[in-house]
Tab-separated table of C-alpha atoms (C1' of nucleotides) in Angstrom:
chain	number	residue	atom	x	y	z
A	1	MET	CA	0.000	0.000	0.000
A	2	LYS	CA	2.375	2.649	-1.167
A	3	ASP	CA	-0.372	5.262	-1.220
A	4	ALA	CA	-0.410	5.744	2.543
A	5	MET	CA	0.711	9.313	1.925
A	6	THR	CA	-0.420	9.936	-1.624
A	7	PRO	CA	-2.691	13.001	-1.517
A	8	ALA	CA	-6.333	12.282	-2.343
A	9	THR	CA	-6.139	15.059	-4.918
A	10	THR	CA	-3.380	13.233	-6.760
A	11	ILE	CA	-5.524	10.116	-6.999
A	12	GLU	CA	-8.368	12.157	-8.478
A	13	ARG	CA	-6.060	13.485	-11.177
A	14	LEU	CA	-4.727	10.096	-12.283
A	15	PRO	CA	-7.819	9.200	-14.337
A	16	ILE	CA	-7.553	12.558	-16.086
A	17	TYR	CA	-3.966	11.863	-17.068
A	18	TYR	CA	-4.973	8.395	-18.149
A	19	ARG	CA	-7.650	9.540	-20.508
A	20	CYS	CA	-5.531	12.273	-22.004
A	21	LEU	CA	-2.784	9.746	-22.633
A	22	GLN	CA	-5.248	7.333	-24.259
A	23	LYS	CA	-6.203	10.107	-26.609
A	24	LEU	CA	-2.574	10.969	-27.348
A	25	ASP	CA	-1.860	7.315	-27.989
A	26	ARG	CA	-4.698	7.104	-30.502
A	27	MET	CA	-3.197	10.171	-32.159
A	28	ASP	CA	0.115	8.298	-32.379
A	29	VAL	CA	1.966	10.783	-30.223
A	30	ASP	CA	4.768	8.759	-28.727
A	31	VAL	CA	6.511	11.153	-26.352
A	32	ILE	CA	5.027	13.927	-24.263
A	33	SER	CA	6.528	16.309	-21.714
A	34	SER	CA	4.887	17.104	-18.394
A	35	LYS	CA	4.492	20.638	-19.714
A	36	ASP	CA	2.498	19.595	-22.809
A	37	LEU	CA	0.420	17.056	-20.910
A	38	GLY	CA	-0.347	19.616	-18.236
A	39	GLU	CA	-1.387	22.256	-20.743
A	40	ARG	CA	-3.874	19.905	-22.356
A	41	ILE	CA	-5.725	19.355	-19.109
A	42	GLY	CA	-5.087	22.621	-17.304
A	43	ILE	CA	-2.675	21.358	-14.670
A	44	PRO	CA	0.841	22.776	-14.041
A	45	SER	CA	3.720	20.640	-15.293
A	46	THR	CA	5.215	20.499	-11.837
A	47	GLN	CA	2.055	18.966	-10.464
A	48	VAL	CA	2.018	16.337	-13.187
A	49	ARG	CA	5.572	15.341	-12.300
A	50	LYS	CA	4.920	15.383	-8.583
A	51	ASP	CA	1.784	13.246	-8.951
A	52	LEU	CA	3.581	10.632	-11.040
A	53	SER	CA	6.543	10.636	-8.675
A	54	TYR	CA	4.426	8.972	-5.968
A	55	TYR	CA	4.388	5.829	-8.072
A	56	GLY	CA	7.818	5.683	-9.668
A	57	GLU	CA	10.070	7.271	-12.275
A	58	PHE	CA	8.375	6.932	-15.629
A	59	GLY	CA	10.038	9.655	-17.701
A	60	ARG	CA	13.429	10.408	-19.184
A	61	ARG	CA	15.188	13.622	-18.267
A	62	GLY	CA	15.648	15.947	-21.173
A	63	VAL	CA	13.090	13.959	-23.188
A	64	GLY	CA	9.712	13.456	-21.534
A	65	TYR	CA	7.403	10.491	-21.096
A	66	GLU	CA	6.859	7.739	-23.631
A	67	VAL	CA	3.092	7.679	-24.055
A	68	PRO	CA	2.620	3.884	-24.295
A	69	VAL	CA	4.925	3.280	-21.354
A	70	LEU	CA	3.228	5.789	-19.090
A	71	LEU	CA	-0.161	4.507	-20.174
A	72	LYS	CA	0.793	0.992	-19.195
A	73	HIS	CA	2.020	2.101	-15.802
A	74	LEU	CA	-1.129	4.112	-15.167
A	75	ARG	CA	-3.330	1.214	-16.237
A	76	LYS	CA	-1.681	-0.869	-13.558
A	77	ILE	CA	-1.739	1.881	-10.931
A	78	LEU	CA	-5.420	2.548	-11.531
A	79	GLY	CA	-6.362	-1.099	-11.261
A	80	LEU	CA	-7.500	-1.271	-14.886
A	81	ALA	CA	-5.040	-4.011	-15.766
A	82	GLN	CA	-7.259	-6.581	-14.089
A	83	GLU	CA	-10.839	-7.694	-14.726
A	84	TRP	CA	-13.486	-6.569	-12.278
A	85	GLU	CA	-16.838	-8.210	-11.693
A	86	ILE	CA	-19.451	-5.484	-11.493
A	87	VAL	CA	-23.148	-5.767	-10.647
A	88	LEU	CA	-25.707	-3.087	-11.392
A	89	VAL	CA	-28.770	-3.059	-9.150
A	90	GLY	CA	-31.693	-1.301	-10.817
A	91	ALA	CA	-32.510	-1.452	-14.537
A	92	GLY	CA	-34.544	1.756	-14.702
A	93	ASP	CA	-33.622	4.821	-16.727
A	94	LEU	CA	-30.465	5.464	-14.781
A	95	GLY	CA	-29.463	1.814	-14.975
A	96	HIS	CA	-29.942	1.887	-18.738
A	97	ALA	CA	-27.961	5.094	-18.993
A	98	LEU	CA	-25.081	3.703	-16.959
A	99	SER	CA	-24.941	0.445	-18.863
A	100	LYS	CA	-24.806	2.304	-22.167
A	101	TYR	CA	-22.389	4.950	-20.951
A	102	GLY	CA	-19.486	5.086	-23.359
A	103	GLY	CA	-16.863	6.044	-20.827
A	104	PHE	CA	-16.657	2.717	-19.013
A	105	LYS	CA	-15.996	0.375	-21.922
A	106	LYS	CA	-13.146	2.545	-23.114
A	107	LEU	CA	-11.525	1.848	-19.758
A	108	GLY	CA	-12.126	-1.875	-19.859
A	109	LEU	CA	-14.719	-1.672	-17.103
A	110	ASN	CA	-17.807	-3.734	-17.919
A	111	ILE	CA	-21.049	-4.135	-16.034
A	112	ASN	CA	-21.365	-7.912	-16.137
A	113	HIS	CA	-24.502	-8.426	-14.044
A	114	VAL	CA	-27.787	-6.556	-13.815
A	115	LEU	CA	-30.524	-7.045	-11.227
A	116	ASP	CA	-34.018	-5.570	-10.911
A	117	VAL	CA	-37.095	-6.062	-8.712
A	118	ASP	CA	-39.469	-6.035	-11.664
A	119	SER	CA	-40.140	-9.630	-12.708
A	120	ASP	CA	-41.311	-8.435	-16.122
A	121	LYS	CA	-37.822	-7.148	-16.879
A	122	VAL	CA	-36.132	-10.405	-15.884
A	123	GLY	CA	-34.838	-12.267	-18.905
A	124	SER	CA	-34.674	-9.236	-21.180
A	125	LYS	CA	-31.297	-7.825	-21.990
A	126	LEU	CA	-29.525	-4.660	-21.082
A	127	GLY	CA	-26.765	-4.464	-23.660
A	128	ASP	CA	-25.185	-7.915	-23.614
A	129	VAL	CA	-26.298	-8.715	-20.109
A	130	GLU	CA	-29.467	-10.551	-19.132
A	131	ILE	CA	-31.423	-8.951	-16.325
A	132	GLN	CA	-31.848	-11.209	-13.283
A	133	HIS	CA	-34.253	-10.869	-10.382
A	134	ILE	CA	-32.989	-9.051	-7.329
A	135	ASP	CA	-33.752	-12.121	-5.216
A	136	GLU	CA	-30.715	-13.650	-6.897
A	137	LEU	CA	-28.476	-10.907	-5.502
A	138	VAL	CA	-26.624	-12.991	-2.935
A	139	ASP	CA	-26.153	-15.921	-5.324
A	140	VAL	CA	-24.928	-13.743	-8.185
A	141	VAL	CA	-22.432	-11.956	-5.966
A	142	LYS	CA	-21.112	-15.106	-4.336
A	143	GLU	CA	-20.912	-17.268	-7.457
A	144	ASN	CA	-19.122	-14.639	-9.501
A	145	ASN	CA	-17.030	-13.078	-6.758
A	146	VAL	CA	-18.482	-9.698	-7.619
A	147	ASP	CA	-16.165	-6.861	-6.564
A	148	ILE	CA	-18.175	-3.721	-7.206
A	149	GLY	CA	-21.870	-2.957	-6.781
A	150	ILE	CA	-23.587	-0.031	-8.488
A	151	ILE	CA	-26.881	1.069	-6.923
A	152	ALA	CA	-29.298	2.758	-9.329
A	153	ALA	CA	-32.474	2.110	-7.379
A	154	PRO	CA	-34.902	4.389	-5.501
A	155	GLY	CA	-33.451	6.107	-2.434
A	156	ASP	CA	-35.645	4.211	0.005
A	157	TYR	CA	-34.037	0.900	-0.868
A	158	ALA	CA	-30.445	2.053	-1.206
A	159	GLN	CA	-29.285	1.211	2.317
A	160	GLU	CA	-30.962	-2.186	2.256
A	161	ILE	CA	-29.421	-3.098	-1.098
A	162	ALA	CA	-26.010	-1.878	0.012
A	163	ASP	CA	-26.156	-4.014	3.163
A	164	GLU	CA	-27.116	-7.075	1.141
A	165	LEU	CA	-24.341	-6.492	-1.384
A	166	VAL	CA	-21.754	-6.081	1.338
A	167	GLY	CA	-23.107	-9.089	3.239
A	168	ALA	CA	-22.653	-11.184	0.106
A	169	GLY	CA	-19.052	-10.074	-0.326
A	170	VAL	CA	-18.978	-6.944	-2.469
A	171	LYS	CA	-16.001	-4.763	-1.547
A	172	ALA	CA	-16.959	-1.448	-3.139
A	173	ILE	CA	-20.251	0.392	-3.655
A	174	TRP	CA	-21.103	3.193	-6.028
A	175	ASN	CA	-24.398	4.683	-4.945
A	176	PHE	CA	-26.464	6.824	-7.328
A	177	ALA	CA	-29.628	6.824	-5.209
A	178	PRO	CA	-30.387	10.251	-3.757
A	179	ALA	CA	-29.780	9.009	-0.223
A	180	ARG	CA	-26.518	8.794	1.668
A	181	ILE	CA	-25.776	5.296	2.793
A	182	LYS	CA	-23.477	4.116	5.559
A	183	LEU	CA	-21.216	1.123	5.464
A	184	PRO	CA	-18.322	-0.325	7.445
A	185	PRO	CA	-15.133	1.651	6.808
A	186	GLU	CA	-13.362	-1.230	5.045
A	187	ILE	CA	-15.873	-0.991	2.182
A	188	GLU	CA	-15.050	1.563	-0.498
A	189	LEU	CA	-18.060	3.812	-0.930
A	190	ARG	CA	-18.859	6.613	-3.385
A	191	ASN	CA	-22.097	8.449	-2.884
A	192	GLU	CA	-22.652	10.001	-6.309
A	193	ASP	CA	-24.922	12.834	-5.354
A	194	LEU	CA	-26.223	14.318	-8.583
A	195	SER	CA	-27.938	17.286	-6.973
A	196	ILE	CA	-24.662	18.711	-5.737
A	197	GLY	CA	-23.511	19.559	-9.248
A	198	LEU	CA	-26.683	21.465	-9.999
A	199	ILE	CA	-26.771	23.297	-6.672
A	200	SER	CA	-23.214	24.362	-7.136
A	201	LEU	CA	-24.081	25.911	-10.518
A	202	ALA	CA	-27.000	27.788	-8.952
A	203	TYR	CA	-24.710	28.999	-6.174
A	204	HIS	CA	-22.140	30.422	-8.541
A	205	LEU	CA	-24.725	31.938	-10.882
A	206	SER	CA	-26.538	33.665	-8.058
A	207	ARG	CA	-23.482	35.676	-7.104
A	208	LYS	CA	-22.571	37.145	-10.443
B	1	MET	CA	-19.250	38.705	-4.270
B	2	LYS	CA	-18.373	37.951	-0.694
B	3	ASP	CA	-16.998	34.569	-1.650
B	4	ALA	CA	-13.759	35.948	-3.072
B	5	MET	CA	-11.950	34.069	-0.311
B	6	THR	CA	-14.433	31.361	0.586
B	7	PRO	CA	-12.629	28.042	0.143
B	8	ALA	CA	-13.962	25.875	-2.675
B	9	THR	CA	-14.238	23.047	-0.168
B	10	THR	CA	-16.632	25.102	1.938
B	11	ILE	CA	-18.902	25.656	-1.043
B	12	GLU	CA	-18.988	21.931	-1.691
B	13	ARG	CA	-20.133	21.280	1.859
B	14	LEU	CA	-23.000	23.791	1.841
B	15	PRO	CA	-25.392	21.523	-0.092
B	16	ILE	CA	-24.668	18.747	2.379
B	17	TYR	CA	-25.613	20.990	5.296
B	18	TYR	CA	-28.677	22.099	3.402
B	19	ARG	CA	-30.005	18.639	2.844
B	20	CYS	CA	-29.336	17.520	6.377
B	21	LEU	CA	-31.203	20.578	7.652
B	22	GLN	CA	-34.135	19.863	5.327
B	23	LYS	CA	-34.338	16.425	6.854
B	24	LEU	CA	-34.125	17.793	10.388
B	25	ASP	CA	-36.838	20.299	9.570
B	26	ARG	CA	-39.133	17.549	8.332
B	27	MET	CA	-38.418	15.759	11.617
B	28	ASP	CA	-39.532	18.907	13.449
B	29	VAL	CA	-36.157	19.423	15.089
B	30	ASP	CA	-36.039	23.149	15.697
B	31	VAL	CA	-32.600	23.760	17.125
B	32	ILE	CA	-29.336	21.977	16.340
B	33	SER	CA	-25.769	22.507	17.495
B	34	SER	CA	-22.797	22.489	15.155
B	35	LYS	CA	-21.682	19.374	17.022
B	36	ASP	CA	-24.896	17.420	16.310
B	37	LEU	CA	-25.106	18.621	12.733
B	38	GLY	CA	-21.488	17.706	12.152
B	39	GLU	CA	-21.902	14.232	13.595
B	40	ARG	CA	-24.796	13.487	11.277
B	41	ILE	CA	-22.723	14.147	8.197
B	42	GLY	CA	-19.246	13.263	9.405
B	43	ILE	CA	-17.775	16.746	9.579
B	44	PRO	CA	-16.163	18.295	12.699
B	45	SER	CA	-18.269	20.884	14.511
B	46	THR	CA	-15.537	23.463	14.153
B	47	GLN	CA	-15.627	23.094	10.406
B	48	VAL	CA	-19.386	23.545	10.327
B	49	ARG	CA	-19.059	26.803	12.286
B	50	LYS	CA	-16.152	28.031	10.208
B	51	ASP	CA	-17.975	27.306	6.941
B	52	LEU	CA	-21.104	29.163	8.043
B	53	SER	CA	-19.041	32.067	9.352
B	54	TYR	CA	-18.087	33.033	5.788
B	55	TYR	CA	-21.683	34.084	5.231
B	56	GLY	CA	-22.794	35.577	8.520
B	57	GLU	CA	-23.683	34.788	12.128
B	58	PHE	CA	-26.637	32.448	12.080
B	59	GLY	CA	-26.465	30.785	15.510
B	60	ARG	CA	-26.928	31.742	19.136
B	61	ARG	CA	-24.097	31.161	21.569
B	62	GLY	CA	-24.936	28.655	24.235
B	63	VAL	CA	-27.903	27.448	22.197
B	64	GLY	CA	-27.153	26.412	18.630
B	65	TYR	CA	-28.793	27.078	15.275
B	66	GLU	CA	-32.533	27.380	14.699
B	67	VAL	CA	-33.158	24.903	11.904
B	68	PRO	CA	-35.734	26.940	9.911
B	69	VAL	CA	-33.631	30.091	10.182
B	70	LEU	CA	-30.435	28.434	9.037
B	71	LEU	CA	-32.310	26.666	6.277
B	72	LYS	CA	-33.652	29.953	4.990
B	73	HIS	CA	-30.212	31.535	4.986
B	74	LEU	CA	-28.701	28.565	3.180
B	75	ARG	CA	-31.493	28.576	0.612
B	76	LYS	CA	-30.562	32.123	-0.194
B	77	ILE	CA	-26.810	31.527	-0.129
B	78	LEU	CA	-27.133	28.533	-2.436
B	79	GLY	CA	-29.265	30.414	-4.936
B	80	LEU	CA	-32.268	28.180	-4.353
B	81	ALA	CA	-34.488	31.059	-3.297
B	82	GLN	CA	-34.916	32.063	-6.914
B	83	GLU	CA	-36.356	30.272	-9.921
B	84	TRP	CA	-33.964	29.007	-12.545
B	85	GLU	CA	-34.768	28.214	-16.131
B	86	ILE	CA	-33.106	24.936	-17.020
B	87	VAL	CA	-32.888	23.195	-20.393
B	88	LEU	CA	-31.988	19.550	-20.839
B	89	VAL	CA	-30.444	18.639	-24.184
B	90	GLY	CA	-30.866	14.957	-24.936
B	91	ALA	CA	-33.915	12.861	-24.042
B	92	GLY	CA	-32.205	9.475	-24.096
B	93	ASP	CA	-31.813	7.165	-21.118
B	94	LEU	CA	-29.665	9.608	-19.221
B	95	GLY	CA	-32.011	12.485	-19.992
B	96	HIS	CA	-34.940	10.427	-18.715
B	97	ALA	CA	-33.000	9.482	-15.610
B	98	LEU	CA	-32.075	13.092	-14.879
B	99	SER	CA	-35.571	14.400	-15.419
B	100	LYS	CA	-36.987	11.814	-13.031
B	101	TYR	CA	-34.211	12.170	-10.483
B	102	GLY	CA	-35.824	12.800	-7.133
B	103	GLY	CA	-33.061	14.966	-5.720
B	104	PHE	CA	-33.693	18.055	-7.878
B	105	LYS	CA	-37.361	18.658	-7.162
B	106	LYS	CA	-36.737	18.512	-3.436
B	107	LEU	CA	-34.443	21.469	-3.957
B	108	GLY	CA	-36.884	23.425	-6.066
B	109	LEU	CA	-34.787	22.921	-9.186
B	110	ASN	CA	-36.923	21.950	-12.176
B	111	ILE	CA	-35.924	21.031	-15.678
B	112	ASN	CA	-38.392	23.202	-17.609
B	113	HIS	CA	-37.295	22.519	-21.186
B	114	VAL	CA	-36.192	19.384	-22.998
B	115	LEU	CA	-34.683	19.144	-26.465
B	116	ASP	CA	-33.786	16.178	-28.645
B	117	VAL	CA	-32.603	15.562	-32.227
B	118	ASP	CA	-35.043	12.738	-32.773
B	119	SER	CA	-38.157	14.146	-34.484
B	120	ASP	CA	-40.150	11.103	-33.353
B	121	LYS	CA	-39.689	12.126	-29.738
B	122	VAL	CA	-40.798	15.687	-30.330
B	123	GLY	CA	-44.221	16.345	-28.840
B	124	SER	CA	-44.109	13.462	-26.359
B	125	LYS	CA	-43.599	14.326	-22.727
B	126	LEU	CA	-40.776	13.808	-20.335
B	127	GLY	CA	-42.466	14.238	-16.982
B	128	ASP	CA	-44.490	17.443	-17.327
B	129	VAL	CA	-42.328	18.842	-20.076
B	130	GLU	CA	-42.950	18.490	-23.791
B	131	ILE	CA	-39.906	17.518	-25.822
B	132	GLN	CA	-38.959	20.057	-28.492
B	133	HIS	CA	-36.677	19.651	-31.469
B	134	ILE	CA	-33.073	20.650	-30.990
B	135	ASP	CA	-33.414	23.077	-33.904
B	136	GLU	CA	-35.443	25.211	-31.486
B	137	LEU	CA	-32.470	25.483	-29.118
B	138	VAL	CA	-31.629	29.114	-29.713
B	139	ASP	CA	-35.286	30.211	-29.653
B	140	VAL	CA	-36.062	28.294	-26.461
B	141	VAL	CA	-33.037	29.699	-24.659
B	142	LYS	CA	-33.633	33.271	-25.784
B	143	GLU	CA	-37.397	33.385	-25.248
B	144	ASN	CA	-37.231	31.894	-21.773
B	145	ASN	CA	-33.973	33.443	-20.626
B	146	VAL	CA	-32.638	30.002	-19.850
B	147	ASP	CA	-29.891	30.097	-17.228
B	148	ILE	CA	-28.590	26.543	-17.085
B	149	GLY	CA	-28.050	23.945	-19.812
B	150	ILE	CA	-27.666	20.241	-19.078
B	151	ILE	CA	-26.015	18.194	-21.803
B	152	ALA	CA	-27.008	14.513	-21.886
B	153	ALA	CA	-26.117	13.832	-25.504
B	154	PRO	CA	-23.416	11.704	-27.178
B	155	GLY	CA	-19.870	12.893	-26.583
B	156	ASP	CA	-19.286	13.830	-30.206
B	157	TYR	CA	-21.912	16.569	-30.086
B	158	ALA	CA	-21.191	17.923	-26.629
B	159	GLN	CA	-18.895	20.770	-27.635
B	160	GLU	CA	-21.174	21.875	-30.456
B	161	ILE	CA	-24.247	21.898	-28.216
B	162	ALA	CA	-22.379	23.749	-25.498
B	163	ASP	CA	-21.266	26.435	-27.935
B	164	GLU	CA	-24.811	26.895	-29.204
B	165	LEU	CA	-26.215	27.117	-25.681
B	166	VAL	CA	-23.648	29.686	-24.663
B	167	GLY	CA	-24.134	31.624	-27.876
B	168	ALA	CA	-27.861	31.835	-27.136
B	169	GLY	CA	-27.242	33.176	-23.641
B	170	VAL	CA	-26.959	30.252	-21.226
B	171	LYS	CA	-24.658	31.126	-18.319
B	172	ALA	CA	-23.906	27.690	-16.871
B	173	ILE	CA	-23.407	24.236	-18.362
B	174	TRP	CA	-23.582	20.842	-16.745
B	175	ASN	CA	-22.040	18.324	-19.102
B	176	PHE	CA	-22.713	14.596	-18.715
B	177	ALA	CA	-21.304	13.579	-22.076
B	178	PRO	CA	-18.087	11.558	-21.741
B	179	ALA	CA	-16.056	14.334	-23.371
B	180	ARG	CA	-14.468	17.348	-21.747
B	181	ILE	CA	-15.708	20.567	-23.253
B	182	LYS	CA	-14.127	23.990	-23.196
B	183	LEU	CA	-15.915	27.288	-22.752
B	184	PRO	CA	-15.050	30.909	-22.014
B	185	PRO	CA	-14.101	31.354	-18.351
B	186	GLU	CA	-17.135	33.481	-17.513
B	187	ILE	CA	-19.398	30.479	-18.127
B	188	GLU	CA	-19.834	28.155	-15.163
B	189	LEU	CA	-19.002	24.651	-16.293
B	190	ARG	CA	-19.230	21.268	-14.590
B	191	ASN	CA	-17.936	18.295	-16.490
B	192	GLU	CA	-19.683	15.408	-14.738
B	193	ASP	CA	-17.332	12.635	-15.623
B	194	LEU	CA	-19.007	9.401	-14.589
B	195	SER	CA	-16.027	7.184	-15.268
B	196	ILE	CA	-13.933	8.857	-12.610
B	197	GLY	CA	-16.059	7.455	-9.792
B	198	LEU	CA	-15.687	3.919	-11.098
B	199	ILE	CA	-11.959	4.203	-11.762
B	200	SER	CA	-11.398	5.508	-8.310
B	201	LEU	CA	-13.127	2.446	-6.831
B	202	ALA	CA	-10.965	0.161	-8.956
B	203	TYR	CA	-7.867	2.056	-7.821
B	204	HIS	CA	-8.641	1.670	-4.142
B	205	LEU	CA	-9.701	-1.966	-4.464
B	206	SER	CA	-6.572	-2.923	-6.329
B	207	ARG	CA	-4.355	-1.904	-3.438
B	208	LYS	CA	-6.006	-3.780	-0.593
C	1	DT	C1'	-24.441	31.792	38.413
C	2	DA	C1'	-23.029	27.267	35.881
C	3	DG	C1'	-23.211	24.916	31.614
C	4	DA	C1'	-23.389	25.079	26.778
C	5	DT	C1'	-22.220	26.585	22.394
C	6	DT	C1'	-21.052	30.100	19.162
C	7	DG	C1'	-17.722	32.926	16.263
C	8	DT	C1'	-12.981	33.715	15.529
C	9	DT	C1'	-7.963	33.749	16.229
C	10	DA	C1'	-3.854	31.156	16.106
C	11	DA	C1'	-1.557	26.724	15.342
C	12	DT	C1'	-1.294	22.832	12.556
C	13	DC	C1'	-1.550	20.157	8.782
C	14	DG	C1'	-1.473	19.065	3.934
C	15	DA	C1'	-1.187	20.242	-0.935
C	16	DT	C1'	0.755	23.166	-4.594
C	17	DT	C1'	4.384	25.465	-6.714
C	18	DA	C1'	9.095	27.303	-7.444
C	19	DA	C1'	13.613	26.240	-7.928
C	20	DC	C1'	17.330	23.477	-9.266
C	21	DA	C1'	20.632	19.590	-9.495
C	22	DA	C1'	20.703	15.418	-12.225
C	23	DT	C1'	20.845	13.666	-16.706
C	24	DC	C1'	19.271	12.650	-21.366
D	1	DT	C1'	28.717	20.731	-25.319
D	2	DA	C1'	24.064	23.336	-25.184
D	3	DG	C1'	19.254	22.783	-24.590
D	4	DA	C1'	15.545	20.345	-22.625
D	5	DT	C1'	13.136	18.099	-19.173
D	6	DT	C1'	12.878	15.083	-15.299
D	7	DG	C1'	12.563	14.006	-10.183
D	8	DT	C1'	12.821	16.070	-5.782
D	9	DT	C1'	13.728	19.436	-2.122
D	10	DA	C1'	12.322	23.581	0.004
D	11	DA	C1'	9.156	27.492	0.142
D	12	DT	C1'	4.590	28.922	-0.228
D	13	DC	C1'	-0.037	28.776	-0.055
D	14	DG	C1'	-4.510	27.334	1.565
D	15	DA	C1'	-7.588	24.553	4.392
D	16	DT	C1'	-8.523	22.223	8.791
D	17	DT	C1'	-8.537	22.008	13.595
D	18	DA	C1'	-7.639	23.403	18.414
D	19	DA	C1'	-8.356	26.678	21.686
D	20	DC	C1'	-10.843	30.156	23.899
D	21	DA	C1'	-13.185	34.607	24.824
D	22	DA	C1'	-17.875	36.107	24.152
D	23	DT	C1'	-22.446	35.305	25.378
D	24	DC	C1'	-26.857	32.919	25.649
DNA sequence: TAGATTGTTAATCGATTAACAATC
DNA sequence: TAGATTGTTAATCGATTAACAATC
């Protein structure tokens, strides 16, 4: 666990570097300096170098960073070099939107299981994945060693679903329901609170 | 603009206070201390007091904060005391999910206009709002003095849509498309990058 | 008055940035 | 060698927290 003292802010920037590098790679750029990379994403070159320095020495002095090399290192650092088993709970509008979202596949992250309460939906497909009934939750998680659970269900059920997922062995939860949930500290939890983005726009607009 | 030196982190916490207070108000709690409020949301009492102090003195020493009073102040501070005109561009799965999302209405934020490219969708309703064709974008924005634009369209069109919205007079953009867009600095912009949440879970899981 | 809690100052902690030796 | 750029140390900046006088 070398990230004991890696700033949280550094970790948030790594995906941004990663995606910029993916783009550069597709453009067949093979070397990039911290200055150029930083300019593309609005981050000072010295911060780019400092962030990367928490994980190793990936560049060459006087030259810069080889795009494919840095990309490979970042893929490993970000945990994208391995396969993750991901279950989506809730096949409503948001569930559909998430499963179709272009950003995940590009990263090699696939939602491999989908659950819903509605028996009528069971058996139909969401993308490549067949929807299963939520009663199968524990079985699906246990049999497939599911790592990550995504909750796209109504707020009232979020805590209950989260507890069941964790009980069955899920180690990380991404909660889109408009309700904060609480879990033991060893479980990774992101409460994705969509209203905050909109409030923050209203806040800034109202003082102009 | 009293927030010249208000930390960005404070602004991010204000919505969290707001929603906790809304809940307390519904529970008919009428006074709360910074300590109790902080405990409910996992923030130290001293930070709660410091954050509020950027905007005024809302509590009574020895007593605490009157919930309805603080709520009213926060509503004003957050810009929720006024009506905002909001247009959603894209009535796909994500658009549907956003328009149904429970969190916004609770805050008094309503999506009042919806646009889509698909002529077949035009005329049908998304919630209470009739879908209009995207060709009407400029007219809709100008006639209604739309303040905020939400982009829930494919990544390839995001920049183009954003430019049109801004050209027509929109002052803030919330972009859900998996593509970073760039706008003049006077426009408030949130790039809501959904992949970052998932990557960050993978990152933390992979080093346990 | 005694107990509680605010608002704010000062101390601490953590993250960003500037500067520069190392080296390609 | 001269120019460029890294990796890292030290200085700066900004945010959090501790402490406490003010006051209900």
